Each structure stands twice: as C-alpha cells, then as structure tokens.
Coordinates of C-alpha atoms and ligand atoms in Angstrom, one line a residue:
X260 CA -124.2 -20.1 -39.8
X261 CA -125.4 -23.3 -37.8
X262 CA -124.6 -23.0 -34.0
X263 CA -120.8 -23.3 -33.6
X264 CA -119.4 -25.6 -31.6
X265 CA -116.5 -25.2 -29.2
X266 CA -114.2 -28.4 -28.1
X267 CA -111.5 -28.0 -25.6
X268 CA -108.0 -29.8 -24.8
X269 CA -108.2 -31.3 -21.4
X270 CA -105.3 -29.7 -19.0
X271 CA -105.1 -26.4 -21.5
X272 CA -103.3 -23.3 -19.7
X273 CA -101.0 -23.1 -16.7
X274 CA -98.4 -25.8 -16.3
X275 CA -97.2 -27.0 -12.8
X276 CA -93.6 -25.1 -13.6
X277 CA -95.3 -22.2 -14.7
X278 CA -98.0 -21.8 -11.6
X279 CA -95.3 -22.3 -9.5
X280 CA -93.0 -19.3 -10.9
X281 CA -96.3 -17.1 -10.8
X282 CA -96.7 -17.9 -7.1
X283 CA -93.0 -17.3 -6.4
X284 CA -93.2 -13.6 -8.2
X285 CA -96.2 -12.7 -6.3
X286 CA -94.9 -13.4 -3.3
X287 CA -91.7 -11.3 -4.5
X288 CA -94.1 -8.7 -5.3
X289 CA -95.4 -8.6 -2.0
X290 CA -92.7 -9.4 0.3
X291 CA -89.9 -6.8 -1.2
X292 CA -90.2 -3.2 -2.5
X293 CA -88.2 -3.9 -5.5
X294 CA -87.6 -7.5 -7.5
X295 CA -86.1 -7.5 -11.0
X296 CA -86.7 -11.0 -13.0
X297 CA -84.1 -11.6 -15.3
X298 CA -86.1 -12.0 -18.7
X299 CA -89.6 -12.2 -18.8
X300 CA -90.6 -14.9 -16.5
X301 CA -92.9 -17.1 -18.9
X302 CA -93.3 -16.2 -22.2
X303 CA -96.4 -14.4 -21.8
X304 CA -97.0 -10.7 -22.6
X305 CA -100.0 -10.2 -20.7
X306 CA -98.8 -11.9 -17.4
X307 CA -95.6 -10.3 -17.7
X308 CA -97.7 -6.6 -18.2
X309 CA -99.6 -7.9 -15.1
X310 CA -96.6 -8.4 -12.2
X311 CA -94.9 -5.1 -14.0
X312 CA -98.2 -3.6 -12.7
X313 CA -97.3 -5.3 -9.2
X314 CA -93.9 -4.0 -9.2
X315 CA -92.1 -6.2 -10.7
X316 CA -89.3 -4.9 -13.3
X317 CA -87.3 -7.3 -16.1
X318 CA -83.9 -6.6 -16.8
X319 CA -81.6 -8.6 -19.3
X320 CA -79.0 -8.8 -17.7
X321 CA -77.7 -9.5 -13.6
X322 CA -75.3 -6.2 -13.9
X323 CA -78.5 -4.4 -14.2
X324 CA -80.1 -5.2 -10.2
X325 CA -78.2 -3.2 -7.7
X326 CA -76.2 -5.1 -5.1
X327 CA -78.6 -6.5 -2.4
X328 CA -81.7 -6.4 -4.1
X329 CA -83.4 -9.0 -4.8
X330 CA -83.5 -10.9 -8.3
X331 CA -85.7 -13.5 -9.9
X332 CA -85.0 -16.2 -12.3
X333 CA -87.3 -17.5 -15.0
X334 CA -88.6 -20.3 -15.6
X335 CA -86.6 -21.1 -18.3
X336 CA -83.8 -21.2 -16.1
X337 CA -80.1 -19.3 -16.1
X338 CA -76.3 -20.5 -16.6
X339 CA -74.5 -21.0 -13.0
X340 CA -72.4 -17.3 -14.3
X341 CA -75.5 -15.8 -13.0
X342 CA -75.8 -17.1 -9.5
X343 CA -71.7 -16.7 -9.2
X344 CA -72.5 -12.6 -9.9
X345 CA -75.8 -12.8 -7.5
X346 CA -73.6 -14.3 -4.5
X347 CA -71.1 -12.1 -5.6
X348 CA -72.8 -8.5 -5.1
X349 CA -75.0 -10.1 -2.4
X350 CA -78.4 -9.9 -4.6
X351 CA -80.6 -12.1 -3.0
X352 CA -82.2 -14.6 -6.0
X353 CA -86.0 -16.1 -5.7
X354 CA -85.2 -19.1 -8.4
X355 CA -88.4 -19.7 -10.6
X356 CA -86.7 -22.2 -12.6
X357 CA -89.1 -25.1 -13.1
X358 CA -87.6 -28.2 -11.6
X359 CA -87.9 -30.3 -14.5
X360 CA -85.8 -27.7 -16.4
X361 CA -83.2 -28.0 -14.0
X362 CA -83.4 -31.3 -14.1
X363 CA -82.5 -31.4 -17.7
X364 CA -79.2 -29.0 -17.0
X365 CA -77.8 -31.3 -14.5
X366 CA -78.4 -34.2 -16.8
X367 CA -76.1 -32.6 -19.3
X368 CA -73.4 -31.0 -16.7
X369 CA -73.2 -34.6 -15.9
X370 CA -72.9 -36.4 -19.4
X371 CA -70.5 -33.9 -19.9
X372 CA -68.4 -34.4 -16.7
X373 CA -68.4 -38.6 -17.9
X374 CA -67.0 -37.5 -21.2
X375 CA -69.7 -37.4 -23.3
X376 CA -70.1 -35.7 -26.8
X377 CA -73.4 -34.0 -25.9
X378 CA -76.2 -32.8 -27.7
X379 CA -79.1 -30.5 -26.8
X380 CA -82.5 -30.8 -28.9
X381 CA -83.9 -27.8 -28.9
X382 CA -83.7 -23.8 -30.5
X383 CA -80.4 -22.4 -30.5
X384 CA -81.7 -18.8 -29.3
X385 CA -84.3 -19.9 -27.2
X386 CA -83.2 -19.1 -22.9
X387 CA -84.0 -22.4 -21.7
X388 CA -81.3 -24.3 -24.0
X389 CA -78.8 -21.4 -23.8
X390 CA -79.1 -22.0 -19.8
X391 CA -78.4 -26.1 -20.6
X392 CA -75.5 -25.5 -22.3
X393 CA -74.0 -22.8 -19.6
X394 CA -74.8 -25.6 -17.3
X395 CA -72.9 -28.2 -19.1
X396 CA -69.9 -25.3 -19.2
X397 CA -70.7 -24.3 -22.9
X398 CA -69.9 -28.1 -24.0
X399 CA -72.8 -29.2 -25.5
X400 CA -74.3 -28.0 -29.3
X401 CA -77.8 -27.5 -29.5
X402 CA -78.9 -28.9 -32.6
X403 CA -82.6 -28.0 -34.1
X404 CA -82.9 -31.6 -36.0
X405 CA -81.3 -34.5 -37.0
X406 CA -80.1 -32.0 -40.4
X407 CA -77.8 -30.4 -38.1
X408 CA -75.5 -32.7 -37.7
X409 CA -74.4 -32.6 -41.0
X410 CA -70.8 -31.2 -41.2
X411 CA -69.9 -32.3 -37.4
X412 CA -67.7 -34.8 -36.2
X413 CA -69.5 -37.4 -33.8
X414 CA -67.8 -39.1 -31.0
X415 CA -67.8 -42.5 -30.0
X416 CA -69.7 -41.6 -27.3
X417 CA -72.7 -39.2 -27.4
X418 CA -75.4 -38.3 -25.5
X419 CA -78.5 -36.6 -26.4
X420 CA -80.7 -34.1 -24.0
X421 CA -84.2 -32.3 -25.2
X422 CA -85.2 -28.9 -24.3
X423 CA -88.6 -29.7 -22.4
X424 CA -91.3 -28.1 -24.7
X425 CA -89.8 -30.3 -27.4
X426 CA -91.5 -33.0 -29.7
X427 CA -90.8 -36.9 -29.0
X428 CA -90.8 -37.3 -33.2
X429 CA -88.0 -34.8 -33.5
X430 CA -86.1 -36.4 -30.7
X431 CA -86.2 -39.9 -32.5
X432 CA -85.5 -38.7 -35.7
X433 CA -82.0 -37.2 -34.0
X434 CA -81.6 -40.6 -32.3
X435 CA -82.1 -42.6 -35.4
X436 CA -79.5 -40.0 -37.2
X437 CA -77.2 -40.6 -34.4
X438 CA -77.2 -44.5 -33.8
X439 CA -75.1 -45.8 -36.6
X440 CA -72.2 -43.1 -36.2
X441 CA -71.3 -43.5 -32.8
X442 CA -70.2 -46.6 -31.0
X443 CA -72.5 -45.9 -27.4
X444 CA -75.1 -43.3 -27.2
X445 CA -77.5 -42.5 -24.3
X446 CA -80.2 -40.2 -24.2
X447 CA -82.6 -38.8 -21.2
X448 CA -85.9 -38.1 -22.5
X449 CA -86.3 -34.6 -20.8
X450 CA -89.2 -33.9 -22.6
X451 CA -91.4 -32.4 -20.0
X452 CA -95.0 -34.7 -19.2
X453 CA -97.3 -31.4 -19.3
X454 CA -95.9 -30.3 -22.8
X455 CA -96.1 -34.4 -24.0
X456 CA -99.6 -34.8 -22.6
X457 CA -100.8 -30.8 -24.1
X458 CA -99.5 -32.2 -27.7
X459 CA -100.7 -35.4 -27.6
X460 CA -104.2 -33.9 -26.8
X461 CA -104.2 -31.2 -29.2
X462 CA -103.2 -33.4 -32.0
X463 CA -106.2 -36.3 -31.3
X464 CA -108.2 -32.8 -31.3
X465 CA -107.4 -31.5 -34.4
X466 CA -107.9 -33.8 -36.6
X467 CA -111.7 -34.4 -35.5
X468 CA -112.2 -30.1 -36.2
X469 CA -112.2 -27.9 -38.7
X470 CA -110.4 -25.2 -37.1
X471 CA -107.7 -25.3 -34.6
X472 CA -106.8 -22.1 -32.4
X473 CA -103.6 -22.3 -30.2
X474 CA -103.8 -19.2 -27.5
X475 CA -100.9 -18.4 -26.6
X476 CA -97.6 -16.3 -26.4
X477 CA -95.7 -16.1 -29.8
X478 CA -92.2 -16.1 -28.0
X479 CA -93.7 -19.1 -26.3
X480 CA -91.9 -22.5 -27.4
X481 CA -94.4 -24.5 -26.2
X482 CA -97.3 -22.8 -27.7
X483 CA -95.5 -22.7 -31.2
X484 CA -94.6 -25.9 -31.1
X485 CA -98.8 -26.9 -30.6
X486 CA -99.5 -24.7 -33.2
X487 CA -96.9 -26.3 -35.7
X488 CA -98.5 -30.1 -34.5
X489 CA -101.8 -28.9 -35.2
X490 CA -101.1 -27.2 -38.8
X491 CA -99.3 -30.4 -39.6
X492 CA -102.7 -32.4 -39.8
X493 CA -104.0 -30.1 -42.8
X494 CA -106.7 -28.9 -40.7
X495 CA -106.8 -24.7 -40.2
X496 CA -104.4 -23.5 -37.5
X497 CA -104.3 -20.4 -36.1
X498 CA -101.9 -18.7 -33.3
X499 CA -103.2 -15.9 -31.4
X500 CA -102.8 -14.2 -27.8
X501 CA -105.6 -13.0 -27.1
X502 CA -109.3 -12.9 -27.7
X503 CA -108.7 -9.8 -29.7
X504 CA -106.9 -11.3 -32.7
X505 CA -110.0 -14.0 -33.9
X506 CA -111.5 -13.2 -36.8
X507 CA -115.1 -13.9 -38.4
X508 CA -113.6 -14.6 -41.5
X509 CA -111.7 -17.9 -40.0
X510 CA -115.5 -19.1 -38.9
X511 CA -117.0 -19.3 -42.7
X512 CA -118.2 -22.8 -43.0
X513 CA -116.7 -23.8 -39.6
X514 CA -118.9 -26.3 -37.5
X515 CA -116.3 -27.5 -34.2
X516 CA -113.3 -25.4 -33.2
X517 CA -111.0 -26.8 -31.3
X518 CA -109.0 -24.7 -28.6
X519 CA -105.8 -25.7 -27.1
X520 CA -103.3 -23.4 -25.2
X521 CA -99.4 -23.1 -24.5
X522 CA -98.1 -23.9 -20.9
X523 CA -98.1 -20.3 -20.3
X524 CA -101.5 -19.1 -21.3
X525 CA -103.7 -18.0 -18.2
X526 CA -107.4 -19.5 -18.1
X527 CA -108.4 -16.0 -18.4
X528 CA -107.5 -15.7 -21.7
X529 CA -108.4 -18.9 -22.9
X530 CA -112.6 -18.1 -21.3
X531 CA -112.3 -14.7 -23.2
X532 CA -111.6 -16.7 -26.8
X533 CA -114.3 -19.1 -26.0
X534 CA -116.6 -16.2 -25.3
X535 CA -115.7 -14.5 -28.0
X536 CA -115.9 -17.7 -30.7
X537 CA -120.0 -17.3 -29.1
X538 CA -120.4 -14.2 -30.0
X539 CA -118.7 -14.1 -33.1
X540 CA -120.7 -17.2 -34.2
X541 CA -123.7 -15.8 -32.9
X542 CA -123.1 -12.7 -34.5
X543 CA -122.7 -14.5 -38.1
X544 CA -125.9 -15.8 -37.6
X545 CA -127.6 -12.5 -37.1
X546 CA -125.6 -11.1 -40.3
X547 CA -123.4 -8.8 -38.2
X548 CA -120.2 -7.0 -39.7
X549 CA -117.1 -9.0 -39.9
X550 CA -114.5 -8.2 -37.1
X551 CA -111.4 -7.2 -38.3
X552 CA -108.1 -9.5 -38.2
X553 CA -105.2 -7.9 -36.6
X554 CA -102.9 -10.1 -38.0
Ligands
F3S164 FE1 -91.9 -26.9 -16.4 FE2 -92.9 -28.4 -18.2 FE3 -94.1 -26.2 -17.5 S1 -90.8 -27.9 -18.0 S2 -92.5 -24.8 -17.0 S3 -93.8 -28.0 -16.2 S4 -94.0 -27.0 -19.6

C-alpha cells in the first residue's frame, strides 16, 4: 500500500454549545457532591462515561433527583414542565442548553402565541425537538420531510422551525412543499452555523477522497446527519466512535481519507483515529494481519 494520506475538516470536534455544557458539568462536578443531568448531556458515550467517573449521574426523568439537589439540563434542551417541577421541589438546575437551541424554542412558543400553524423540521424522537414542541405548549408537529405533510390539513398561515443539526436542502424542500398551500408562511432558519459550516466542509471533502470517516456518537444527530451527506456523494462512508472500530479492510486501494467529526466528538478521539489510520496503513505496508471490524 502507497503511503496513506490523511485530510481533515477544518473546525471538526467540539461545538461552542457543546464546550460550553462540558464546562458547565465540570464545574457541577466540582462545586456539588451530587448533580444528576437529565439525559446524557451530548450525545457522546465516551464523554458521558467520563463525568459519570466525575460524579455526575443521568437520570430520565426530574422525579428521579431528590428535592434540593442539584440538576443539569442537556444540551438539547428540556420542555418548561421540567423547570415548573425543579422550582417546585426546590432542585436547584445548572441549564446546559445551548443558546441557539433555545433560541429556536422561543421562536416557536412565539409563532405559536401569533397563531401560527407551526412546524418543526427535525426527528420526531430526537430530545432537542421534543423540547421545541413542549416549548411551543405541544402545538407544533415535527415533520421529518416535506412527505410528511401528506394527509394534514395546512393553515393559511404556517410557520416553519428546524431542529439545529438539520440540513438547509431538507428545509427548502419543506418550504417549497409548503408555499403553494398556504396563503402566508414564515420560516426562521434555526439551523445552527457550526452544524452548516461542519456539513458544508465535509461534503467539499468528500468528494475529493476515497474514503470518508465520520467519528462520532451514533445517537448523535449531527454526526449522522454528516455521515448521511457524505454517503450521498457515492464516495465510502463510514460511522464509527472510536479509534477501535476502523478496519484494514476499508483501506484496500485507499490513497486520501477524509475525517470529519460530529459537534460532540472530543479531539481526543478524533487524534486516536488519525493515529490509528498511520498505523494501520503502515501496517498494510509491512504485510501485517488485518484488524478486525467490530461492526
Ligand atoms: Fe449548539 Fe450548534 Fe452545538 S446548536 S450544541 S452550537 S451544534
């Protein structure tokens, strides 16, 4: 195997929303014997592993943390039911939602306080838009695509919202579908810049490579989402977490990978892939065994 070559996405690994939750829980961490986050608080198994080593314990639910402890909200965000409970058994709450996640719930709470039919782009069982839609008191529908709207009644007015990791393609696709049945429709591109800027990058990448590998969580929508832009070009795509998962076999007649990684993937894990891409390649070279492919 010639030598392999290794091309990065600019700005791959921790988003602003996502350093700034990690800062918030280690402080938690440090500051009070006992914090519970509701949900894991990015979608990452190995940093959520890491602050359980800290201290830190994940519950599902706000029932679950004893009255005056202290709570933590994701990222992603929570419905306003949950800080009602918090105030009302006195659990103090560090908020980790990222700010332009919360700027997206109070854009729908207010298109649905002017009367507005609203809509929420995004994936139906995914935390962040569950939160939206609690914001906007359960009056909005998330729909996945412009298919879904098949079958429901639109309003004269509408107005359309986008869960942030979400693609701008998908979002004009639902405003196209949406123009010619309603008589006014206003959308607020909530699309967050980091996840805009990640998939932008990682598709000019993988089109120049032959292999594409997206590190990150699997319950990570922003990672999935890269991985599904990247696939879409025809060139090799693969998903993994960790170093761990890559496989010699993916490297046969490979010359330039290209690495990109979610929102939530730590730098950590995207130097251990790169390392281990060297050593795999260099092991190829010197005829060693093929590793073998965990998924
Ligand atoms: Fe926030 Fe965007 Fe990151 S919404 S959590 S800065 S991907």
């Amino acid at each position: 195997m010639s030598e392999l070559k290794t091309v990065s996405v600019e700005d791959a690994g921790f988003c602003f929303g996502v350093r700034r939750a990690l800062k918030l829980a280690e402080e938690a961490t440090e500051r009070y014997a006992e914090v519970a986050c509701l949900g894991p608080l990015i979608h990452n198994r190995q940093v959520v592993e890491g602050l359980e080593r800290r201290g830190m314990r994940f519950v599902e639910d706000i029932g679950e943390v004893e009255p005056g402890a202290t709570a933590m909200i994701r990222a992603h965000g929570a419905g306003p039911q949950v800080y009602q409970d918090a105030a009302a058994r006195r659990i103090k709450l560090m908020d980790a939602t990222c700010p332009f996640v919360r700027r997206v719930q109070q854009a729908a709470a207010q298109f649905v306080e002017e009367q507005y039919q609203v809509f929420v782009l995004g994936e139906p069982d995914h935390p962040e838009a569950r939160a939206i839609v609690e914001h906007a008191g359960g009056q909005a529908l998330i729909v996945e695509g412009a298919s879904d709207l098949a079958g429901t009644q639109i309003a004269d007015r509408v107005a359309v919202v986008c869960q942030t990791t979400q693609h701008l393609d998908k979002l004009q696709e639902l405003v196209a579908a949406l123009l010619p049945q309603t008589r006014e429709l206003r959308v607020t591109n909530t699309i967050c810049d980091a996840t805009s800027k990640r998939q932008e990058a990682s598709l000019r990448l993988a089109v120049d490579v032959d292999l594409m590998i997206v590190i990150g969580g699997y319950h990570s929508a922003n990672t999935t989402r890269l991985a599904q832009i990247c696939a879409a070009t025809g060139t090799p795509t693969k998903h993994i977490e960790t170093a761990d998962e890559l496989c010699q076999e993916w490297l046969r007649g490979v010359k330039v990978v290209g690495l990109t990684a979610g929102a939530s993937t730590p730098d950590e894990a995207i130097e251990a892939v790169r390392e281990r891409l060297g050593t795999l390649s260099a092991g190829a070279t010197g005829g060693d065994a093929d590793a073998e492919n965990p998924r």
